[in-house]
Coordinates of C-alpha atoms and ligand atoms in Angstrom, one line a residue:
Chain A
X1 CA 61.4 32.1 -110.2
X2 CA 60.6 34.3 -107.3
X3 CA 61.9 31.8 -104.8
X4 CA 65.6 32.2 -104.2
X5 CA 67.6 29.0 -103.9
X6 CA 68.0 29.8 -100.2
X7 CA 64.4 29.3 -99.4
X8 CA 64.3 25.7 -100.5
X9 CA 67.5 24.5 -98.9
X10 CA 67.8 23.8 -95.2
X11 CA 71.5 24.4 -94.5
X12 CA 72.5 25.5 -91.1
X13 CA 73.2 29.2 -90.7
X14 CA 76.9 28.7 -90.2
X15 CA 77.2 26.7 -93.3
X16 CA 75.2 29.4 -95.2
X17 CA 77.3 32.2 -94.0
X18 CA 80.1 31.9 -96.4
X19 CA 82.2 29.8 -98.7
X20 CA 85.9 29.1 -98.4
X21 CA 88.2 29.9 -101.2
X22 CA 91.8 28.8 -101.7
X23 CA 93.9 31.3 -103.6
X24 CA 97.3 30.7 -105.1
X25 CA 99.0 34.0 -105.5
X26 CA 101.6 35.0 -108.1
X27 CA 104.4 33.8 -105.9
X28 CA 102.7 30.4 -105.6
X29 CA 101.8 31.1 -101.9
X30 CA 98.4 29.7 -100.9
X31 CA 95.8 31.7 -98.9
X32 CA 92.5 30.5 -97.5
X33 CA 89.7 33.0 -97.4
X34 CA 86.1 33.4 -96.6
X35 CA 83.9 34.3 -99.5
X36 CA 80.8 36.1 -98.3
X37 CA 77.5 35.6 -100.2
X38 CA 77.2 39.3 -101.0
X39 CA 80.6 39.4 -102.7
X40 CA 81.6 38.6 -106.3
X41 CA 84.7 36.4 -106.4
X42 CA 86.7 39.6 -107.3
X43 CA 85.5 41.3 -104.2
X44 CA 86.4 38.4 -102.0
X45 CA 89.9 38.5 -103.4
X46 CA 90.3 42.2 -103.3
X47 CA 88.8 42.7 -99.9
X48 CA 91.1 40.0 -98.5
X49 CA 94.2 42.0 -99.7
X50 CA 95.1 39.9 -102.6
X51 CA 96.7 41.9 -105.4
X52 CA 93.7 42.2 -107.6
X53 CA 93.6 45.8 -109.0
X54 CA 90.0 45.6 -110.3
X55 CA 90.4 49.0 -111.8
X56 CA 86.9 49.0 -113.4
X57 CA 85.0 48.2 -110.2
X58 CA 83.8 44.9 -111.6
X59 CA 82.2 46.0 -114.9
X60 CA 84.1 43.6 -117.2
X61 CA 86.1 46.5 -118.6
X62 CA 89.7 46.1 -117.4
X63 CA 90.6 42.4 -117.0
X64 CA 92.8 43.2 -114.0
X65 CA 90.7 40.6 -112.0
X66 CA 91.6 37.7 -114.4
X67 CA 91.9 34.3 -112.6
X68 CA 92.4 30.7 -113.5
X69 CA 89.9 28.2 -112.2
X70 CA 90.3 24.4 -112.2
X71 CA 88.7 22.9 -115.3
X72 CA 85.9 21.0 -113.5
X73 CA 84.8 24.1 -111.7
X74 CA 85.2 26.2 -114.8
X75 CA 82.9 23.8 -116.7
X76 CA 80.1 24.3 -114.2
X77 CA 79.9 28.1 -114.6
X78 CA 77.6 30.0 -116.8
X79 CA 79.2 31.0 -120.1
X80 CA 81.2 34.3 -120.4
X81 CA 79.5 37.3 -121.9
X82 CA 81.0 38.7 -125.1
X83 CA 82.7 41.5 -123.3
X84 CA 84.3 39.1 -120.8
X85 CA 85.5 36.8 -123.5
X86 CA 87.0 39.6 -125.6
X87 CA 89.0 40.9 -122.7
X88 CA 90.1 37.4 -121.7
X89 CA 91.5 36.3 -125.0
X90 CA 93.9 39.2 -125.0
X91 CA 94.9 38.7 -121.4
X92 CA 98.3 37.5 -120.3
X93 CA 98.4 33.7 -120.1
X94 CA 94.8 33.2 -121.3
X95 CA 93.5 29.7 -121.0
X96 CA 90.5 28.6 -123.0
X97 CA 89.4 26.3 -120.2
X98 CA 90.1 28.1 -117.0
X99 CA 90.3 31.9 -117.5
X100 CA 87.6 34.0 -116.0
X101 CA 87.1 37.5 -114.9
X102 CA 86.6 37.0 -111.2
X103 CA 84.2 40.0 -111.0
X104 CA 81.9 38.1 -113.3
X105 CA 81.8 35.0 -111.0
X106 CA 79.0 35.4 -108.5
X107 CA 78.8 33.7 -105.2
X108 CA 77.4 30.2 -105.3
X109 CA 77.2 27.3 -102.9
X110 CA 78.6 25.1 -105.6
X111 CA 81.8 27.0 -105.5
X112 CA 82.6 26.2 -101.9
X113 CA 86.2 25.2 -101.4
X114 CA 87.4 26.0 -105.0
X115 CA 91.0 26.9 -105.7
X116 CA 91.6 30.1 -107.7
X117 CA 95.0 31.0 -109.2
X118 CA 95.9 34.6 -109.8
X119 CA 97.2 35.1 -113.3
X120 CA 100.4 36.8 -114.2
X121 CA 100.2 40.6 -114.5
X122 CA 100.7 42.1 -117.9
Chain B
X1 CA 93.0 57.3 -82.2
X2 CA 95.8 54.8 -82.8
X3 CA 99.4 55.9 -83.1
X4 CA 100.6 57.7 -86.3
X5 CA 97.3 58.4 -87.8
X6 CA 97.0 58.9 -91.5
X7 CA 94.0 61.2 -92.0
X8 CA 92.4 61.0 -95.5
X9 CA 90.1 63.8 -96.5
X10 CA 87.5 62.6 -99.0
X11 CA 86.1 59.0 -99.2
X12 CA 85.7 58.7 -102.9
X13 CA 87.5 56.3 -105.2
X14 CA 90.9 57.5 -104.3
X15 CA 90.5 58.1 -100.6
X16 CA 89.0 54.6 -100.0
X17 CA 91.8 53.1 -102.1
X18 CA 94.5 54.9 -100.0
X19 CA 92.9 53.5 -96.9
X20 CA 92.6 50.0 -98.3
X21 CA 96.1 50.2 -99.7
X22 CA 97.6 51.3 -96.4
X23 CA 96.1 48.2 -94.7
X24 CA 97.0 45.8 -97.4
X25 CA 100.6 47.1 -97.3
X26 CA 100.7 46.4 -93.5
X27 CA 100.3 49.9 -92.1
X28 CA 99.7 49.5 -88.4
X29 CA 99.0 53.1 -87.4
X30 CA 95.6 54.7 -87.5
X31 CA 93.6 55.3 -90.7
X32 CA 90.8 57.8 -90.6
X33 CA 88.6 58.7 -93.5
X34 CA 86.8 62.0 -93.4
X35 CA 83.7 61.7 -95.6
X36 CA 81.6 64.7 -96.6
X37 CA 78.9 62.4 -97.7
X38 CA 76.7 60.4 -95.4
X39 CA 76.4 56.9 -96.7
X40 CA 78.9 54.2 -97.4
X41 CA 81.4 55.4 -100.1
X42 CA 80.1 54.3 -103.5
X43 CA 81.0 53.9 -107.2
X44 CA 80.5 56.9 -109.4
X45 CA 80.6 55.5 -112.9
X46 CA 77.2 53.8 -112.6
X47 CA 75.6 57.1 -111.6
X48 CA 75.3 58.2 -115.2
X49 CA 74.9 54.7 -116.6
X50 CA 73.1 51.9 -114.8
X51 CA 71.5 54.0 -112.1
X52 CA 69.5 56.1 -114.6
X53 CA 68.0 53.1 -116.3
X54 CA 64.3 52.4 -116.0
X55 CA 63.7 50.1 -113.0
X56 CA 67.2 50.3 -111.7
X57 CA 67.8 50.7 -108.0
X58 CA 68.7 54.1 -106.6
X59 CA 71.6 52.5 -104.9
X60 CA 75.0 52.7 -106.5
X61 CA 77.4 49.8 -105.8
X62 CA 79.5 50.5 -102.7
X63 CA 83.2 50.7 -103.0
X64 CA 83.7 48.4 -100.0
X65 CA 81.2 46.7 -97.8
X66 CA 80.6 48.2 -94.4
X67 CA 82.3 45.3 -92.7
X68 CA 85.5 45.9 -94.7
X69 CA 86.1 49.2 -92.8
X70 CA 85.6 47.6 -89.4
X71 CA 87.6 44.5 -90.3
X72 CA 90.5 46.6 -91.5
X73 CA 90.5 49.1 -88.6
X74 CA 89.6 52.0 -90.9
X75 CA 87.7 54.6 -89.0
X76 CA 85.2 56.7 -90.9
X77 CA 83.7 60.1 -90.0
X78 CA 80.7 60.5 -92.3
X79 CA 78.8 63.7 -93.0
X80 CA 81.8 65.8 -91.9
X81 CA 84.0 68.0 -94.0
X82 CA 87.6 69.1 -93.5
X83 CA 87.6 72.9 -93.2
X84 CA 91.2 73.8 -92.9
X85 CA 94.7 72.5 -92.3
X86 CA 97.1 73.7 -89.7
X87 CA 100.4 72.5 -91.0
X88 CA 102.4 73.7 -88.0
X89 CA 100.4 71.7 -85.5
X90 CA 99.7 69.0 -88.1
X91 CA 96.0 69.1 -87.4
X92 CA 92.8 69.3 -89.6
X93 CA 89.8 71.3 -88.4
X94 CA 86.6 69.6 -89.2
X95 CA 83.1 71.0 -89.7
X96 CA 81.9 69.4 -86.4
X97 CA 84.3 71.7 -84.6
X98 CA 86.8 68.9 -83.7
X99 CA 90.4 68.8 -84.7
X100 CA 92.2 65.7 -85.9
X101 CA 95.9 65.3 -85.5
X102 CA 97.7 63.7 -88.4
X103 CA 101.0 62.0 -88.9
X104 CA 100.4 62.1 -92.6
X105 CA 97.5 63.8 -94.3
X106 CA 96.1 62.7 -97.7
X107 CA 93.9 65.1 -99.6
X108 CA 91.5 63.1 -101.9
X109 CA 88.8 65.6 -102.3
X110 CA 88.1 64.9 -105.9
X111 CA 86.4 67.3 -108.2
X112 CA 83.0 69.0 -108.5
X113 CA 80.9 69.7 -111.5
X114 CA 81.9 73.0 -113.2
X115 CA 79.0 75.3 -112.4
X116 CA 77.0 76.9 -115.2
X117 CA 77.4 80.6 -114.7
X118 CA 74.8 82.0 -117.1
X119 CA 71.7 83.9 -115.8
X120 CA 69.0 81.5 -114.6
X121 CA 71.5 78.6 -113.9
X122 CA 70.1 78.4 -110.4
X123 CA 66.5 77.8 -111.4
X124 CA 65.0 74.5 -110.2
X125 CA 65.2 71.9 -112.9
X126 CA 68.8 72.8 -113.8
X127 CA 71.1 70.1 -112.6
X128 CA 74.6 68.7 -112.7
X129 CA 75.6 65.2 -111.9
X130 CA 78.4 64.3 -109.5
X131 CA 76.9 62.5 -106.5
X132 CA 74.4 59.8 -105.9
X133 CA 71.8 62.4 -104.7
X134 CA 72.3 64.3 -108.0
X135 CA 71.7 61.1 -109.9
X136 CA 68.6 60.1 -107.9
X137 CA 67.1 63.6 -108.4
X138 CA 67.9 63.6 -112.0
X139 CA 66.3 60.2 -112.6
X140 CA 63.0 61.4 -111.0
X141 CA 62.9 64.2 -113.6
X142 CA 63.6 62.0 -116.6
X143 CA 60.0 61.0 -117.2
X144 CA 58.6 60.0 -120.6
X145 CA 58.0 63.1 -122.7
X146 CA 60.1 65.4 -120.6
X147 CA 62.1 67.9 -122.7
X148 CA 65.7 67.5 -121.6
X149 CA 68.4 70.0 -122.7
X150 CA 71.9 68.8 -122.1
X151 CA 74.6 71.4 -122.1
X152 CA 77.9 69.9 -123.1
X153 CA 78.6 66.8 -125.2
X154 CA 81.2 65.2 -123.0
X155 CA 81.1 61.8 -121.4
X156 CA 78.6 62.8 -118.7
X157 CA 76.3 64.7 -121.0
X158 CA 76.2 61.9 -123.6
X159 CA 75.7 59.1 -121.0
X160 CA 72.8 61.1 -119.6
X161 CA 71.5 61.8 -123.1
X162 CA 71.4 58.1 -123.8
X163 CA 69.7 57.3 -120.5
X164 CA 67.1 60.1 -121.0
X165 CA 66.3 58.9 -124.6
X166 CA 65.9 55.4 -123.3
X167 CA 63.4 56.7 -120.8
X168 CA 61.3 58.3 -123.5
X169 CA 62.5 61.9 -123.0
X170 CA 62.9 64.4 -125.8
X171 CA 66.6 65.1 -125.7
X172 CA 68.6 68.0 -127.2
X173 CA 72.3 68.3 -126.6
X174 CA 73.8 71.8 -126.9
X175 CA 77.5 71.8 -127.6
X176 CA 79.9 74.7 -128.2
X177 CA 82.3 72.7 -130.3
X178 CA 81.5 71.2 -133.7
X179 CA 81.4 67.5 -132.5
X180 CA 80.8 65.4 -129.5
X181 CA 83.6 64.4 -127.0
X182 CA 86.0 66.8 -128.9
X183 CA 88.3 67.2 -126.0
X184 CA 89.0 63.5 -125.6
X185 CA 88.7 61.8 -129.0
X186 CA 89.1 62.2 -132.7
X187 CA 86.5 63.0 -135.4
X188 CA 85.8 59.4 -136.5
X189 CA 84.8 58.4 -133.0
X190 CA 82.8 61.6 -132.5
X191 CA 80.9 61.0 -135.7
X192 CA 80.2 57.4 -134.8
X193 CA 78.7 58.4 -131.4
X194 CA 76.8 61.3 -132.9
X195 CA 75.1 58.9 -135.4
X196 CA 74.4 56.4 -132.7
X197 CA 72.7 59.0 -130.6
X198 CA 70.9 60.3 -133.6
X199 CA 69.4 56.8 -134.3
X200 CA 68.0 56.9 -130.7
X201 CA 66.4 60.2 -131.3
X202 CA 68.9 62.5 -129.6
X203 CA 69.3 65.9 -131.4
X204 CA 72.5 67.8 -131.4
X205 CA 73.1 71.5 -131.8
X206 CA 76.8 72.3 -132.4
X207 CA 78.4 75.7 -132.1
X208 CA 75.8 76.5 -129.4
X209 CA 76.9 79.0 -126.8
X210 CA 74.3 79.0 -124.0
X211 CA 73.5 82.5 -122.8
X212 CA 70.7 81.9 -120.3
X213 CA 68.3 79.5 -118.7
X214 CA 64.9 81.1 -118.6
X215 CA 61.7 80.4 -116.6
X216 CA 59.5 81.6 -113.8
X217 CA 59.5 79.2 -110.9
X218 CA 61.7 76.7 -112.7
X219 CA 63.7 76.1 -115.9
X220 CA 61.5 76.4 -119.0
X221 CA 64.0 77.0 -121.8
X222 CA 67.6 77.5 -122.7
X223 CA 68.7 80.4 -124.9
X224 CA 71.8 80.3 -127.1
X225 CA 73.9 83.1 -128.6
X226 CA 72.3 83.1 -132.0
X227 CA 68.9 83.8 -130.3
X228 CA 67.4 80.3 -130.6
X229 CA 65.4 79.2 -127.6
X230 CA 65.1 75.6 -126.7
X231 CA 62.1 74.7 -124.5
X232 CA 63.3 72.5 -121.7
X233 CA 61.7 70.9 -118.6
X234 CA 65.1 69.6 -117.4
X235 CA 68.5 71.2 -118.0
X236 CA 71.6 69.2 -117.3
X237 CA 75.0 70.9 -117.4
X238 CA 77.9 68.6 -118.2
X239 CA 80.6 71.1 -118.8
X240 CA 83.6 69.6 -117.0
X241 CA 84.8 69.6 -113.5
X242 CA 86.9 71.7 -111.2
X243 CA 89.4 70.2 -108.7
X244 CA 88.4 70.6 -105.0
X245 CA 91.8 72.1 -104.2
X246 CA 90.7 75.0 -101.8
X247 CA 91.7 73.1 -98.7
X248 CA 95.2 72.7 -100.0
X249 CA 95.4 76.2 -101.6
X250 CA 94.3 77.8 -98.3
X251 CA 97.0 75.9 -96.5
X252 CA 99.6 77.3 -98.9
X253 CA 100.2 74.1 -100.8
X254 CA 101.2 74.6 -104.4
X255 CA 98.2 74.3 -106.7
X256 CA 97.7 75.1 -110.4
X257 CA 94.3 73.8 -111.6
X258 CA 94.9 70.9 -109.3
X259 CA 97.1 70.2 -106.3
X260 CA 100.7 69.7 -107.6
X261 CA 102.1 66.3 -106.6
X262 CA 105.2 64.3 -107.4
X263 CA 105.5 60.7 -108.6
X264 CA 104.9 59.5 -105.0
X265 CA 101.8 61.7 -104.6
X266 CA 103.5 64.2 -102.3
X267 CA 102.5 67.8 -102.3
X268 CA 104.9 70.7 -101.5
X269 CA 104.5 69.7 -97.8
X270 CA 106.3 66.4 -97.1
X271 CA 103.7 65.4 -94.5
X272 CA 100.8 65.9 -97.0
X273 CA 99.9 63.8 -100.0
X274 CA 97.1 64.2 -102.5
X275 CA 95.5 61.7 -104.8
X276 CA 92.9 61.4 -107.5
X277 CA 90.9 64.0 -109.5
X278 CA 92.2 66.8 -107.4
X279 CA 95.8 66.4 -108.4
X280 CA 98.0 67.6 -111.2
X281 CA 101.3 65.9 -112.0
X282 CA 103.9 65.3 -114.6
X283 CA 103.1 62.2 -116.6
X284 CA 105.8 59.6 -116.4
X285 CA 104.8 58.5 -119.9
X286 CA 105.0 61.7 -122.0
X287 CA 106.3 64.3 -119.6
X288 CA 103.3 66.6 -119.9
X289 CA 101.4 68.1 -116.9
X290 CA 98.1 66.4 -116.4
X291 CA 95.0 66.3 -114.3
X292 CA 93.2 63.0 -115.0
X293 CA 89.6 62.4 -114.1
X294 CA 89.3 58.7 -114.1
X295 CA 89.0 55.7 -111.8
X296 CA 92.3 54.2 -113.1
X297 CA 94.2 57.3 -112.0
X298 CA 92.3 57.6 -108.7
X299 CA 93.4 54.1 -107.9
X300 CA 96.9 54.2 -109.2
X301 CA 97.8 57.4 -107.4
X302 CA 96.3 56.0 -104.2
X303 CA 98.6 53.0 -104.5
X304 CA 101.6 55.3 -104.9
X305 CA 100.6 57.3 -101.8
X306 CA 100.1 54.1 -99.7
X307 CA 103.4 52.7 -101.0
X308 CA 105.3 55.9 -100.1
X309 CA 103.7 56.2 -96.6
X310 CA 104.6 52.6 -95.8
X311 CA 108.1 52.9 -97.4
X312 CA 107.4 50.3 -100.1
X313 CA 107.6 50.2 -103.8
X314 CA 104.5 51.1 -105.8
X315 CA 103.1 48.9 -108.5
X316 CA 104.2 49.6 -112.1
X317 CA 102.1 52.4 -113.3
X318 CA 99.1 51.3 -115.4
X319 CA 98.4 53.2 -118.6
X320 CA 95.6 55.7 -117.9
X321 CA 92.4 54.5 -119.3
X322 CA 88.7 55.3 -119.4
X323 CA 85.4 53.8 -120.4
X324 CA 82.0 55.1 -121.3
X325 CA 78.8 53.2 -122.3
X326 CA 76.2 55.0 -124.5
X327 CA 73.1 53.2 -125.8
X328 CA 74.8 50.0 -124.9
X329 CA 77.9 50.7 -127.0
X330 CA 81.2 50.6 -125.1
X331 CA 84.0 53.1 -125.9
X332 CA 87.3 52.4 -124.1
X333 CA 90.2 54.7 -124.3
X334 CA 93.8 53.9 -123.2
X335 CA 96.6 56.5 -123.1
X336 CA 96.2 60.2 -123.5
X337 CA 95.7 61.4 -127.1
X338 CA 97.1 64.7 -128.3
X339 CA 95.2 66.4 -131.1
X340 CA 98.3 66.4 -133.4
X341 CA 98.8 62.6 -133.1
X342 CA 98.7 60.6 -136.3
X343 CA 95.2 59.0 -136.4
X344 CA 94.6 55.6 -138.0
X345 CA 91.1 54.0 -138.2
X346 CA 91.1 50.2 -137.8
X347 CA 87.9 48.6 -139.2
X348 CA 84.7 50.0 -140.5
X349 CA 82.8 52.3 -138.1
X350 CA 79.6 51.6 -139.9
X351 CA 80.0 47.9 -138.8
X352 CA 79.7 49.1 -135.2
X353 CA 83.1 47.7 -134.2
X354 CA 86.3 49.5 -134.8
X355 CA 89.3 51.2 -133.2
X356 CA 91.3 54.4 -133.7
X357 CA 95.0 54.2 -132.9
X358 CA 97.0 57.4 -132.2
X359 CA 100.7 57.4 -133.1
X360 CA 103.1 59.9 -131.8
X361 CA 106.5 60.0 -133.6
X362 CA 105.7 56.5 -134.7
X363 CA 104.9 55.0 -131.4
X364 CA 101.5 53.9 -130.1
X365 CA 100.4 56.7 -127.8
X366 CA 96.7 56.1 -127.3
X367 CA 93.7 54.1 -128.6
X368 CA 90.0 54.4 -128.7
X369 CA 88.1 51.1 -129.1
X370 CA 84.5 50.9 -129.9
X371 CA 82.9 47.5 -129.0
X372 CA 86.4 46.1 -129.5
X373 CA 87.9 45.1 -126.2
X374 CA 90.6 42.9 -127.8
X375 CA 92.2 45.9 -129.4
X376 CA 91.9 47.7 -126.1
X377 CA 93.8 45.1 -124.1
X378 CA 96.5 44.8 -126.8
X379 CA 96.9 48.5 -127.2
X380 CA 97.3 49.0 -123.4
X381 CA 100.2 46.7 -123.4
X382 CA 101.8 48.2 -126.5
X383 CA 101.5 51.7 -125.2
X384 CA 103.2 50.6 -122.0
X385 CA 106.0 49.2 -124.1
X386 CA 106.3 52.3 -126.3
X387 CA 105.9 50.0 -129.3
X388 CA 106.6 51.3 -132.8
X389 CA 103.6 50.7 -135.1
X390 CA 103.5 50.2 -138.8
X391 CA 100.6 52.4 -139.9
X392 CA 99.7 50.2 -142.9
X393 CA 99.5 47.1 -140.8
X394 CA 97.6 48.9 -138.0
X395 CA 95.0 50.1 -140.5
X396 CA 94.1 46.4 -141.3
X397 CA 91.7 45.1 -138.7
X398 CA 92.3 41.6 -139.8
X399 CA 95.8 41.8 -138.4
X400 CA 96.0 41.7 -134.6
X401 CA 97.3 44.9 -133.3
X402 CA 100.1 43.1 -131.6
X403 CA 101.3 42.1 -135.0
X404 CA 101.1 45.6 -136.4
X405 CA 104.3 46.6 -134.6
X406 CA 107.4 47.5 -136.6
X407 CA 110.9 46.7 -135.2
X408 CA 112.1 50.1 -136.2
X409 CA 110.7 53.5 -136.2
X410 CA 108.7 54.2 -139.3
X411 CA 109.8 57.8 -139.5
X412 CA 113.1 59.0 -140.8
X413 CA 115.2 61.0 -138.4
X414 CA 114.3 64.1 -140.3
X415 CA 110.6 63.4 -139.8
X416 CA 111.2 62.9 -136.1
X417 CA 113.1 66.1 -135.8
X418 CA 110.4 68.0 -137.7
X419 CA 107.7 66.4 -135.5
X420 CA 109.5 67.5 -132.3
X421 CA 110.1 71.1 -133.4
Ligands
FAD1 C1 78.6 60.5 -113.1 C2 80.0 60.1 -113.2 C3 80.4 59.1 -114.1 C4 81.7 58.7 -114.2 N1 82.1 57.7 -115.0 C5 83.4 57.3 -115.1 C6 83.7 56.2 -115.9 O1 82.9 55.5 -116.5 N2 85.0 55.8 -115.9 C7 86.0 56.5 -115.1 O2 87.2 56.1 -115.2 N3 85.7 57.5 -114.4 C8 84.4 58.0 -114.4 N4 84.0 59.1 -113.6 C9 85.1 59.8 -112.9 C10 85.5 59.2 -111.6 O3 84.3 59.0 -110.9 C11 86.5 60.0 -110.9 O4 87.7 60.1 -111.6 C12 86.8 59.5 -109.5 O5 85.7 59.4 -108.7 C13 87.9 60.3 -108.8 O6 88.1 59.8 -107.5 P1 88.5 60.8 -106.3 O7 88.6 60.0 -105.1 O8 89.6 61.6 -106.7 O9 87.2 61.8 -106.2 P2 85.7 61.4 -105.8 O10 85.4 60.0 -106.1 O11 84.9 62.5 -106.4 O12 85.7 61.6 -104.2 C14 86.0 62.8 -103.5 C15 85.2 62.8 -102.2 O13 85.7 63.8 -101.4 C16 84.7 64.5 -100.8 N5 85.1 65.8 -100.3 C17 85.4 66.9 -101.0 N6 85.9 67.9 -100.2 C18 85.9 67.4 -99.0 C19 86.2 67.9 -97.7 N7 86.7 69.2 -97.5 N8 86.1 67.2 -96.6 C20 85.6 65.9 -96.7 N9 85.3 65.3 -97.9 C21 85.4 66.1 -99.0 C22 83.6 64.5 -101.8 O14 82.3 64.8 -101.3 C23 83.8 63.2 -102.5 O15 83.0 62.2 -101.8 C24 82.7 59.4 -113.5 C25 82.3 60.5 -112.6 C26 81.0 60.8 -112.5 C27 80.6 62.0 -111.6
FES2 S1 87.3 44.2 -112.2 FE1 87.6 45.0 -114.2 S2 87.1 43.3 -115.4 FE2 86.8 42.6 -113.4

């Protein structure tokens, strides 16, 4: 497992540099952002000025980074930790298939071009 | 420097959040962060948690990537401190001898560890924990078999106790009060964590007033008032913090154990704001004067400052909250408990998962949840609503907290009057 996935792919450096992310904010407005490989999804949202409070700094403690993902994307992700799930089920608008804490979603090539919807604030 | 510079002194959680908030709110003037520390501003909570773990990196997650500051046009002066404020000329004198003019000044200097003042406190081997350097140094000392004496059973002391025990140290916690975290939580939670630490080999000595640290070249033991001497290779003082308010106080701003600020984060000088651990303010929730030492407050106040400077509305205030992780067990607290609150335990502490809810005049005022994030989330919302709680329902963990509300106050008017007097 010492080889990273990067070493056995041969994508061009521009394609490797970042993902794109489409974000639908709470007013329904769409934003296209770059998602850098060294950012969690929460960081990409927050650092691009989307209103994600992230008041625990990404430690699955606050749920202020709750997002909805499209089901087919959601299904490809690793399962939630217990902490994440506990926070999510109490969150405003929780969806069994779709809700994630964006701080727990790491960068991955497979997530290039996904659409993320910010959840209602509670 | 760009027009209308906002100069922010201190690049911790709050200072960085002010800078980011100004930009996300569209501030077009200059933003300058004065940072006493040298590296990129970093997260503090991991310093007493993840960073101390065996094999963990000495890096603590940064608050924002380096690129963020450049992209947002946030200037940073690192390794420089603000020495004094000249309010008449609206300038700050820096330790490198330069002066920075400000349109608005934000003091986000945070707090420092309260120093231990007993004889011998300066001996090598005696530490406190506030910065990354402190954490890295401490970690080097936490070698297997080291005798570690921790003074103070608050959050920091207990998180370090857990980390030290996990690293194979011999840990003794000396606490003046009769239980752990007594300032911030109730007895059931204290007892639970005491037992948890006990199971991991941490010893507690309560009612212990430390009188000196003794040793030749370095700390060798800690003495307490009853004459007991505890041998120690490492001594950690976790006895609270002091606000870094001197800059403000010297400039004549009103301070009282914290820089006094209003709901918009303004000090007694309209061109100067303050934010984070260094401030004292009147809680919009219960009307008491508070100084909060948590990330949530550092961020929320930063947002209020950024909102006011840009002439916008601030976000709805979040209920203050805090978390700690000890031996892998997570305690989350929402709201600010008063010792006289009615205390209701939900669930069986021995099962490892429970909550304690605190009612004030029948309303939910605060909650402590142990390995129970569902209650935490629910309680946060109910506290914000000022929900009335039925104590009998709340005591039953099988009933979701959101269903433990009562439409009406559960106290008679006479009880309420008595509680208020
Ligand atoms: C080890 C540890 C663990 C913690 N764990 C948690 C936790 O789990 N949850 C939680 O909510 N909170 C936690 N806290 C508390 C939290 O870190 C603070 O509430 C928060 O950092 C406050 O932010 P601040 O910006 O006000 O101050 P700080 O983050 O302390 O930043 C202040 C900065 O100002 C700088 N400064 C001071 N004076 C000057 C000057 N004159 N010129 C220039 N710079 C100056 C300081 O060097 C510092 O970098 C923890 C704190 C510590 C130390
Ligand atoms: S940032 Fe707090 S849970 Fe994600």
